[in-house]
Short mmCIF file of C-alpha atoms in Angstrom, two decimals:
data_model
loop_
_atom_site.label_atom_id
_atom_site.label_comp_id
_atom_site.label_asym_id
_atom_site.label_seq_id
_atom_site.Cartn_x
_atom_site.Cartn_y
_atom_site.Cartn_z
CA UNK A 828 30.98 -83.39 145.40
CA UNK A 829 31.99 -79.76 145.35
CA UNK A 830 29.84 -77.39 143.29
CA UNK A 831 32.80 -75.94 141.40
CA UNK A 832 34.88 -78.26 139.26
CA UNK A 833 37.86 -78.15 141.58
CA UNK A 834 40.56 -80.82 141.39
CA UNK A 835 42.37 -79.58 144.51
CA UNK A 836 44.71 -80.94 145.90
CA UNK A 837 45.80 -82.12 142.44
CA UNK A 838 47.54 -79.75 140.05
CA UNK A 839 47.98 -82.11 137.07
CA UNK A 840 46.71 -85.31 135.45
CA UNK A 841 49.19 -87.76 133.92
CA UNK A 842 48.05 -90.15 131.19
CA UNK A 843 50.31 -93.18 131.68
CA UNK A 844 50.39 -95.74 128.89
CA UNK A 845 52.39 -98.60 127.39
CA UNK A 846 53.82 -96.85 124.35
CA UNK A 847 54.53 -98.23 120.90
CA UNK A 848 56.80 -97.88 117.86
CA UNK A 849 56.02 -95.18 115.30
CA UNK A 850 58.09 -96.54 112.41
CA UNK A 851 59.98 -99.67 111.28
CA UNK A 852 63.26 -98.51 112.85
CA UNK A 853 61.53 -98.22 116.23
CA UNK A 854 60.23 -101.79 116.44
CA UNK A 855 63.26 -103.66 117.77
CA UNK A 856 64.39 -100.86 120.17
CA UNK A 857 60.81 -100.70 121.46
CA UNK A 858 60.72 -104.46 122.03
CA UNK A 859 64.12 -104.25 123.74
CA UNK A 860 62.54 -101.78 126.17
CA UNK A 861 59.56 -104.06 126.75
CA UNK A 862 61.69 -107.17 127.36
CA UNK A 863 64.66 -105.55 129.12
CA UNK A 864 66.32 -107.91 131.57
CA UNK A 865 65.01 -111.08 129.95
CA UNK A 866 68.03 -111.71 127.69
CA UNK A 867 66.02 -112.15 124.48
CA UNK A 868 68.27 -112.05 121.35
CA UNK A 869 67.71 -109.32 118.78
CA UNK A 870 66.87 -111.87 116.07
CA UNK A 871 64.09 -113.23 118.24
CA UNK A 872 62.78 -109.71 118.77
CA UNK A 873 62.64 -109.20 115.01
CA UNK A 874 60.51 -112.32 114.78
CA UNK A 875 58.27 -111.13 117.62
CA UNK A 876 57.96 -107.76 115.89
CA UNK A 877 56.49 -109.20 112.71
CA UNK A 878 53.02 -108.05 113.78
CA UNK A 879 54.24 -104.46 113.84
CA UNK A 880 55.97 -104.79 110.46
CA UNK A 881 52.65 -105.92 108.95
CA UNK A 882 51.37 -102.45 109.82
CA UNK A 883 54.40 -100.50 108.61
CA UNK A 884 56.18 -100.75 111.96
CA UNK A 885 53.65 -98.39 113.53
CA UNK A 886 51.58 -99.20 116.59
CA UNK A 887 48.28 -97.31 116.67
CA UNK A 888 48.48 -96.82 120.43
CA UNK A 889 50.35 -93.50 120.39
CA UNK A 890 47.90 -91.86 117.98
CA UNK A 891 45.05 -93.24 120.04
CA UNK A 892 46.56 -91.73 123.17
CA UNK A 893 46.86 -88.39 121.37
CA UNK A 894 43.17 -88.63 120.49
CA UNK A 895 42.32 -89.44 124.12
CA UNK A 896 44.39 -86.47 125.30
CA UNK A 897 42.46 -84.22 122.92
CA UNK A 898 39.15 -85.62 124.17
CA UNK A 899 40.12 -85.16 127.82
CA UNK A 900 41.35 -81.60 127.29
CA UNK A 901 38.17 -80.71 125.42
CA UNK A 902 35.95 -82.23 128.08
CA UNK A 903 37.84 -80.51 130.90
CA UNK A 904 37.72 -77.15 129.12
CA UNK A 905 34.03 -77.51 128.22
CA UNK A 906 33.19 -78.17 131.87
CA UNK A 907 35.47 -75.57 133.41
CA UNK A 908 37.93 -77.99 134.98
CA UNK A 909 41.29 -76.23 134.97
CA UNK A 910 43.69 -79.16 135.22
CA UNK A 911 46.68 -79.57 132.86
CA UNK A 912 47.12 -83.00 131.32
CA UNK A 913 50.49 -84.62 130.53
CA UNK A 914 51.38 -87.88 128.80
CA UNK A 915 54.13 -90.40 129.56
CA UNK A 916 54.80 -93.98 128.40
CA UNK A 917 56.48 -96.98 129.95
CA UNK A 918 58.28 -98.22 126.84
CA UNK A 919 58.49 -95.45 124.22
CA UNK A 920 58.55 -91.71 123.79
CA UNK A 921 57.29 -89.67 125.49
CA UNK A 922 58.99 -91.60 128.30
CA UNK A 923 57.53 -91.45 131.80
CA UNK A 924 60.68 -90.11 133.47
CA UNK A 925 61.00 -87.31 130.92
CA UNK A 926 57.36 -86.35 131.42
CA UNK A 927 57.63 -86.33 135.21
CA UNK A 928 60.76 -84.18 134.93
CA UNK A 929 58.81 -81.75 132.75
CA UNK A 930 56.01 -81.70 135.31
CA UNK A 931 58.43 -80.88 138.14
CA UNK A 932 59.98 -78.13 136.02
CA UNK A 933 56.46 -76.76 135.47
CA UNK A 934 55.93 -76.69 139.23
CA UNK A 935 53.50 -79.62 139.50
CA UNK A 936 53.56 -81.04 143.04
CA UNK A 937 50.48 -83.28 143.31
CA UNK A 938 49.82 -85.54 140.33
CA UNK A 939 46.89 -87.83 139.63
CA UNK A 940 47.67 -90.73 137.26
CA UNK A 941 45.31 -92.28 134.69
CA UNK A 942 46.66 -95.64 133.47
CA UNK A 943 45.31 -96.99 130.19
CA UNK A 944 44.32 -100.25 131.88
CA UNK A 945 40.90 -100.65 133.48
CA UNK A 946 41.45 -103.83 135.49
CA UNK A 947 43.54 -105.19 138.36
CA UNK A 948 46.62 -107.26 137.49
CA UNK A 949 50.37 -107.08 137.83
CA UNK A 950 50.93 -105.84 134.27
CA UNK A 951 47.82 -103.65 134.29
CA UNK A 952 48.42 -101.89 137.61
CA UNK A 953 51.35 -102.90 139.81
CA UNK A 954 53.89 -102.66 136.98
CA UNK A 955 52.74 -99.13 136.17
CA UNK A 956 53.21 -98.29 139.85
CA UNK A 957 56.71 -99.79 139.75
CA UNK A 958 57.51 -97.68 136.70
CA UNK A 959 56.32 -94.61 138.58
CA UNK A 960 58.60 -95.46 141.51
CA UNK A 961 61.55 -95.93 139.15
CA UNK A 962 60.89 -92.57 137.51
CA UNK A 963 60.53 -90.77 140.85
CA UNK A 964 63.78 -92.34 142.04
CA UNK A 965 65.50 -91.11 138.86
CA UNK A 966 64.31 -87.55 139.56
CA UNK A 967 65.62 -87.80 143.13
CA UNK A 968 68.99 -88.96 141.80
CA UNK A 969 69.06 -85.83 139.63
CA UNK A 970 68.52 -83.67 142.71
CA UNK A 971 64.87 -82.90 141.94
CA UNK A 972 62.09 -83.14 144.49
CA UNK A 973 59.63 -85.70 143.12
CA UNK A 974 55.92 -84.86 143.13
CA UNK A 975 53.40 -86.85 145.15
CA UNK A 976 51.53 -89.18 142.82
CA UNK A 977 48.20 -90.97 143.22
CA UNK A 978 46.53 -93.32 140.75
CA UNK A 979 42.88 -93.27 139.70
CA UNK A 980 40.93 -96.36 140.75
CA UNK A 981 40.06 -99.11 138.31
CA UNK A 982 37.24 -97.98 136.04
CA UNK A 983 36.08 -101.24 134.45
CA UNK A 984 32.55 -100.82 135.84
CA UNK A 985 32.12 -97.07 135.37
CA UNK A 986 29.13 -96.36 133.07
CA UNK A 987 31.27 -94.05 130.92
CA UNK A 988 33.54 -97.01 130.15
CA UNK A 989 30.72 -99.52 129.72
CA UNK A 990 28.28 -97.55 127.57
CA UNK A 991 30.55 -97.17 124.49
CA UNK A 992 31.23 -100.92 124.57
CA UNK A 993 27.53 -101.72 124.88
CA UNK A 994 26.81 -99.60 121.82
CA UNK A 995 29.74 -101.21 120.01
CA UNK A 996 28.26 -104.67 120.54
CA UNK A 997 24.83 -103.46 119.41
CA UNK A 998 26.33 -102.00 116.21
CA UNK A 999 28.20 -105.23 115.51
CA UNK A 1000 25.06 -107.31 115.98
CA UNK A 1001 23.14 -105.00 113.67
CA UNK A 1002 25.89 -105.42 111.07
CA UNK A 1003 25.47 -109.20 110.97
CA UNK A 1004 23.18 -110.76 108.34
CA UNK A 1005 19.64 -110.83 109.69
CA UNK A 1006 19.36 -114.62 109.42
CA UNK A 1007 22.22 -115.16 111.92
CA UNK A 1008 21.87 -112.07 114.10
CA UNK A 1009 19.58 -113.35 116.86
CA UNK A 1010 21.58 -116.55 117.25
CA UNK A 1011 24.94 -114.80 117.52
CA UNK A 1012 27.12 -115.50 120.54
CA UNK A 1013 29.20 -112.83 122.27
CA UNK A 1014 32.91 -113.49 122.89
CA UNK A 1015 34.21 -110.97 125.42
CA UNK A 1016 37.96 -110.89 124.92
CA UNK A 1017 40.85 -109.75 127.09
CA UNK A 1018 44.58 -110.28 127.39
CA UNK A 1019 45.54 -113.71 128.63
CA UNK A 1020 47.93 -113.72 131.58
CA UNK A 1021 49.56 -116.57 133.53
CA UNK A 1022 47.14 -118.32 135.87
CA UNK A 1023 49.46 -117.56 138.78
CA UNK A 1024 49.32 -113.83 138.00
CA UNK A 1025 45.55 -113.90 137.66
CA UNK A 1026 45.15 -115.75 140.96
CA UNK A 1027 47.12 -113.06 142.84
CA UNK A 1028 45.49 -110.07 141.14
CA UNK A 1029 43.73 -107.49 143.27
CA UNK A 1030 43.70 -107.26 147.08
CA UNK A 1031 44.70 -110.34 149.08
CA UNK A 1032 41.07 -111.18 149.91
CA UNK A 1033 40.38 -111.57 146.16
CA UNK A 1034 43.29 -113.94 145.51
CA UNK A 1035 42.62 -117.41 144.11
CA UNK A 1036 40.35 -118.70 141.34
CA UNK A 1037 41.47 -116.07 138.82
CA UNK A 1038 41.61 -113.27 141.37
CA UNK A 1039 40.20 -109.81 140.76
CA UNK A 1040 41.31 -109.92 137.11
CA UNK A 1041 38.82 -112.62 136.14
CA UNK A 1042 36.09 -111.40 138.53
CA UNK A 1043 36.22 -107.87 137.12
CA UNK A 1044 36.12 -109.03 133.50
CA UNK A 1045 33.22 -111.39 134.19
CA UNK A 1046 31.25 -108.59 135.83
CA UNK A 1047 31.96 -106.26 132.90
CA UNK A 1048 30.90 -108.92 130.39
CA UNK A 1049 27.71 -109.65 132.33
CA UNK A 1050 26.78 -105.96 132.50
CA UNK A 1051 27.24 -105.57 128.74
CA UNK A 1052 25.34 -108.76 127.91
CA UNK A 1053 22.45 -107.72 130.17
CA UNK A 1054 22.30 -104.27 128.56
CA UNK A 1055 22.27 -105.85 125.09
CA UNK A 1056 19.40 -108.15 126.13
CA UNK A 1057 17.42 -105.22 127.56
CA UNK A 1058 17.83 -103.16 124.38
CA UNK A 1059 17.28 -105.90 121.80
CA UNK A 1060 15.00 -108.34 123.56
CA UNK A 1061 17.41 -111.13 122.60
CA UNK A 1062 19.42 -113.12 125.14
CA UNK A 1063 22.75 -113.73 123.42
CA UNK A 1064 24.91 -116.45 125.03
CA UNK A 1065 28.33 -115.14 126.03
CA UNK A 1066 31.72 -116.23 127.29
CA UNK A 1067 34.90 -114.57 128.52
CA UNK A 1068 37.80 -115.56 126.25
CA UNK A 1069 41.46 -114.64 126.00
CA UNK A 1070 44.01 -113.55 123.43
CA UNK A 1071 47.63 -112.45 122.97
CA UNK A 1072 49.30 -115.21 124.98
CA UNK A 1073 53.08 -114.78 124.85
CA UNK A 1074 54.52 -117.05 127.54
CA UNK A 1075 56.35 -120.37 127.54
CA UNK A 1076 54.09 -123.31 126.55
CA UNK A 1077 54.63 -125.17 129.86
CA UNK A 1078 53.28 -122.26 131.97
CA UNK A 1079 49.45 -122.31 132.37
CA UNK A 1080 47.76 -119.15 131.05
CA UNK A 1081 44.11 -118.16 131.11
CA UNK A 1082 41.99 -119.96 128.50
CA UNK A 1083 40.15 -120.44 126.17
CA UNK A 1084 42.01 -118.65 123.40
CA UNK A 1085 39.76 -116.69 121.04
CA UNK A 1086 40.68 -118.82 118.02
CA UNK A 1087 40.00 -122.07 119.91
CA UNK A 1088 36.71 -120.57 121.06
CA UNK A 1089 35.69 -119.77 117.48
CA UNK A 1090 36.41 -123.37 116.49
CA UNK A 1091 34.31 -124.63 119.39
CA UNK A 1092 31.41 -122.30 118.54
CA UNK A 1093 31.54 -123.39 114.90
CA UNK A 1094 31.54 -127.06 115.92
CA UNK A 1095 28.49 -126.32 118.10
CA UNK A 1096 26.67 -124.88 115.02
CA UNK A 1097 26.60 -121.34 116.42
CA UNK A 1098 25.61 -119.15 113.44
CA UNK A 1099 27.77 -116.08 114.22
CA UNK A 1100 30.01 -114.49 116.85
CA UNK A 1101 30.60 -110.91 117.94
CA UNK A 1102 34.11 -110.44 119.35
CA UNK A 1103 34.09 -107.69 121.98
CA UNK A 1104 37.57 -106.65 123.25
CA UNK A 1105 36.49 -105.48 126.70
CA UNK A 1106 39.99 -105.81 128.16
CA UNK A 1107 41.48 -103.03 126.04
CA UNK A 1108 40.96 -99.28 126.21
CA UNK A 1109 41.79 -98.70 122.54
CA UNK A 1110 42.35 -100.50 119.23
CA UNK A 1111 46.07 -101.03 119.71
CA UNK A 1112 48.25 -103.66 118.03
CA UNK A 1113 46.94 -106.69 119.93
CA UNK A 1114 43.39 -105.83 118.91
CA UNK A 1115 44.35 -105.15 115.29
CA UNK A 1116 46.43 -108.31 114.91
CA UNK A 1117 45.00 -110.89 117.29
CA UNK A 1118 41.35 -110.10 116.55
CA UNK A 1119 41.12 -108.20 113.24
CA UNK A 1120 43.80 -110.30 111.55
CA UNK A 1121 44.33 -113.69 113.19
CA UNK A 1122 40.90 -114.42 114.71
CA UNK A 1123 39.07 -112.99 111.71
CA UNK A 1124 41.14 -115.23 109.41
CA UNK A 1125 40.29 -118.25 111.56
CA UNK A 1126 36.59 -117.38 111.32
CA UNK A 1127 36.84 -117.05 107.53
CA UNK A 1128 38.54 -120.44 107.36
CA UNK A 1129 35.65 -121.92 109.35
CA UNK A 1130 32.98 -120.07 107.37
CA UNK A 1131 31.77 -118.49 110.62
CA UNK A 1132 30.39 -114.94 110.34
CA UNK A 1133 32.09 -112.67 112.89
CA UNK A 1134 32.14 -108.99 113.74
CA UNK A 1135 34.51 -107.16 116.04
CA UNK A 1136 33.02 -104.43 118.20
CA UNK A 1137 34.81 -101.19 119.01
CA UNK A 1138 36.91 -100.41 122.05
CA UNK A 1139 36.23 -97.28 124.10
CA UNK A 1140 39.08 -95.22 122.63
CA UNK A 1141 38.52 -91.47 122.83
CA UNK A 1142 34.74 -91.66 123.17
CA UNK A 1143 33.43 -88.46 124.83
CA UNK A 1144 31.61 -90.55 127.43
CA UNK A 1145 34.90 -92.09 128.51
CA UNK A 1146 36.50 -88.64 128.72
CA UNK A 1147 33.58 -87.54 130.88
CA UNK A 1148 34.05 -90.61 133.07
CA UNK A 1149 37.68 -89.67 133.66
CA UNK A 1150 36.62 -86.16 134.66
CA UNK A 1151 34.16 -87.65 137.13
CA UNK A 1152 36.84 -89.98 138.53
CA UNK A 1153 39.27 -87.07 138.91
CA UNK A 1154 36.71 -85.01 140.82
CA UNK A 1155 35.69 -88.02 142.91
CA UNK A 1156 39.30 -88.68 143.98
CA UNK A 1157 39.97 -84.99 144.61
CA UNK A 1158 36.92 -84.83 146.88
CA UNK A 1159 38.08 -87.91 148.79
CA UNK A 1160 41.57 -86.44 149.26
CA UNK A 1161 39.96 -83.22 150.54
CA UNK A 1162 37.91 -85.11 153.13
CA UNK A 1163 34.57 -84.65 151.35
CA UNK A 1164 32.02 -87.48 151.37
CA UNK A 1165 31.35 -88.76 147.88
CA UNK A 1166 29.43 -91.73 146.47
CA UNK A 1167 31.65 -93.41 143.87
CA UNK A 1168 30.02 -94.19 140.53
CA UNK A 1169 30.13 -97.90 139.68
CA UNK A 1170 27.77 -100.49 138.23
CA UNK A 1171 27.55 -104.22 138.78
CA UNK A 1172 28.10 -106.59 141.66
CA UNK A 1173 31.64 -105.58 142.63
CA UNK A 1174 31.16 -101.91 143.43
CA UNK A 1175 33.82 -99.23 143.17
CA UNK A 1176 37.43 -100.36 143.34
CA UNK A 1177 39.85 -99.17 146.03
CA UNK A 1178 41.53 -95.77 145.69
CA UNK A 1179 44.78 -96.92 147.27
CA UNK A 1180 46.27 -100.28 146.31
CA UNK A 1181 46.71 -102.22 149.57
CA UNK A 1182 49.80 -104.18 150.58
CA UNK A 1183 49.82 -107.51 148.75
CA UNK A 1184 47.69 -106.22 145.87
CA UNK A 1185 48.87 -107.70 142.52
CA UNK A 1186 52.25 -108.68 144.05
CA UNK A 1187 55.43 -108.21 142.07
CA UNK A 1188 57.26 -111.15 140.52
CA UNK A 1189 60.25 -109.98 142.54
CA UNK A 1190 60.22 -107.44 145.38
CA UNK A 1191 60.38 -103.95 143.89
CA UNK A 1192 59.21 -100.50 145.08
CA UNK A 1193 55.89 -99.28 143.70
CA UNK A 1194 54.45 -95.76 143.96
CA UNK A 1195 50.81 -94.73 144.51
CA UNK A 1196 49.94 -97.55 146.92
CA UNK A 1197 49.85 -98.34 150.61
CA UNK A 1198 53.42 -99.67 150.36
CA UNK A 1199 54.77 -96.69 148.39
CA UNK A 1200 58.15 -95.26 149.44
CA UNK A 1201 56.84 -91.89 148.16
CA UNK A 1202 53.89 -91.40 150.51
#
């Protein structure tokens, strides 16, 4: 790594996220953006949006991204890394195309992208790359020269991502009544996806049996559980579980669902459960509703003590991890040998998504990969 904090050849970092409504009038238009091309009637979208209406029509994700931006800018400034940071969303303002247009107007030519998804999957990686390609094509159609974009590698096993979650689980265990604490089980939760999508996640060599998506989550869960055992002296049983299923009932999705898991743990006389949402960067709507509302209600119905540990959010250690990943990728692009920082059995993820990685549901251009039309 270079002595000076130099991000060359990059001249900007783009925080790329999902986006969310910021008021009741935004909910249905936001969901129309998310489901565009699927022909879902507006009345159905209103029903789907009931989770948002429970929270005043506001998703917390945008405010959480603002907090992460603040944390990143502070960390960069405190460490002398002179790299401007922009923010664009897939499905709500600030829209990705508008942000990239602003970046071009500001003279940015080499952009590094941080996606708010730590793991390999179509929706967590490839779809973001497709959105980037769409936005770059839109700029070309306007007569603008699109910047070259690269995407930071998956960071699920970076210590700066893991450590805040480890501490979150420890705090949740400490918050349980003492008589159930040592017997508590850990439920590591992530977004359920169709089995077919999981099986084709990651590079081709990882396909099958849940693909890279399941492998990466299992390694993350194991690392956290081992750290908890080392720091408490208690070996808490754990399992990877899933939430937020939204597909047709006849299509197999990853299981078990968190609520089914809580019922099973209760039936097995487990005294308490800590729900740890390791699949999510921040406490967005699916965490607030599916865990804090729905799963917590199920636990109350069962009489099962539960706690929900914190996501990483804008933790300074995560901001520092992003700085390290930026400098790592910049060094690689400059031809400098660097040892990537990663824990666990899987090692550091690839920098460039290979052909066949998290394949699209239908053929579509994707930027920032080996098959990018914007090399």
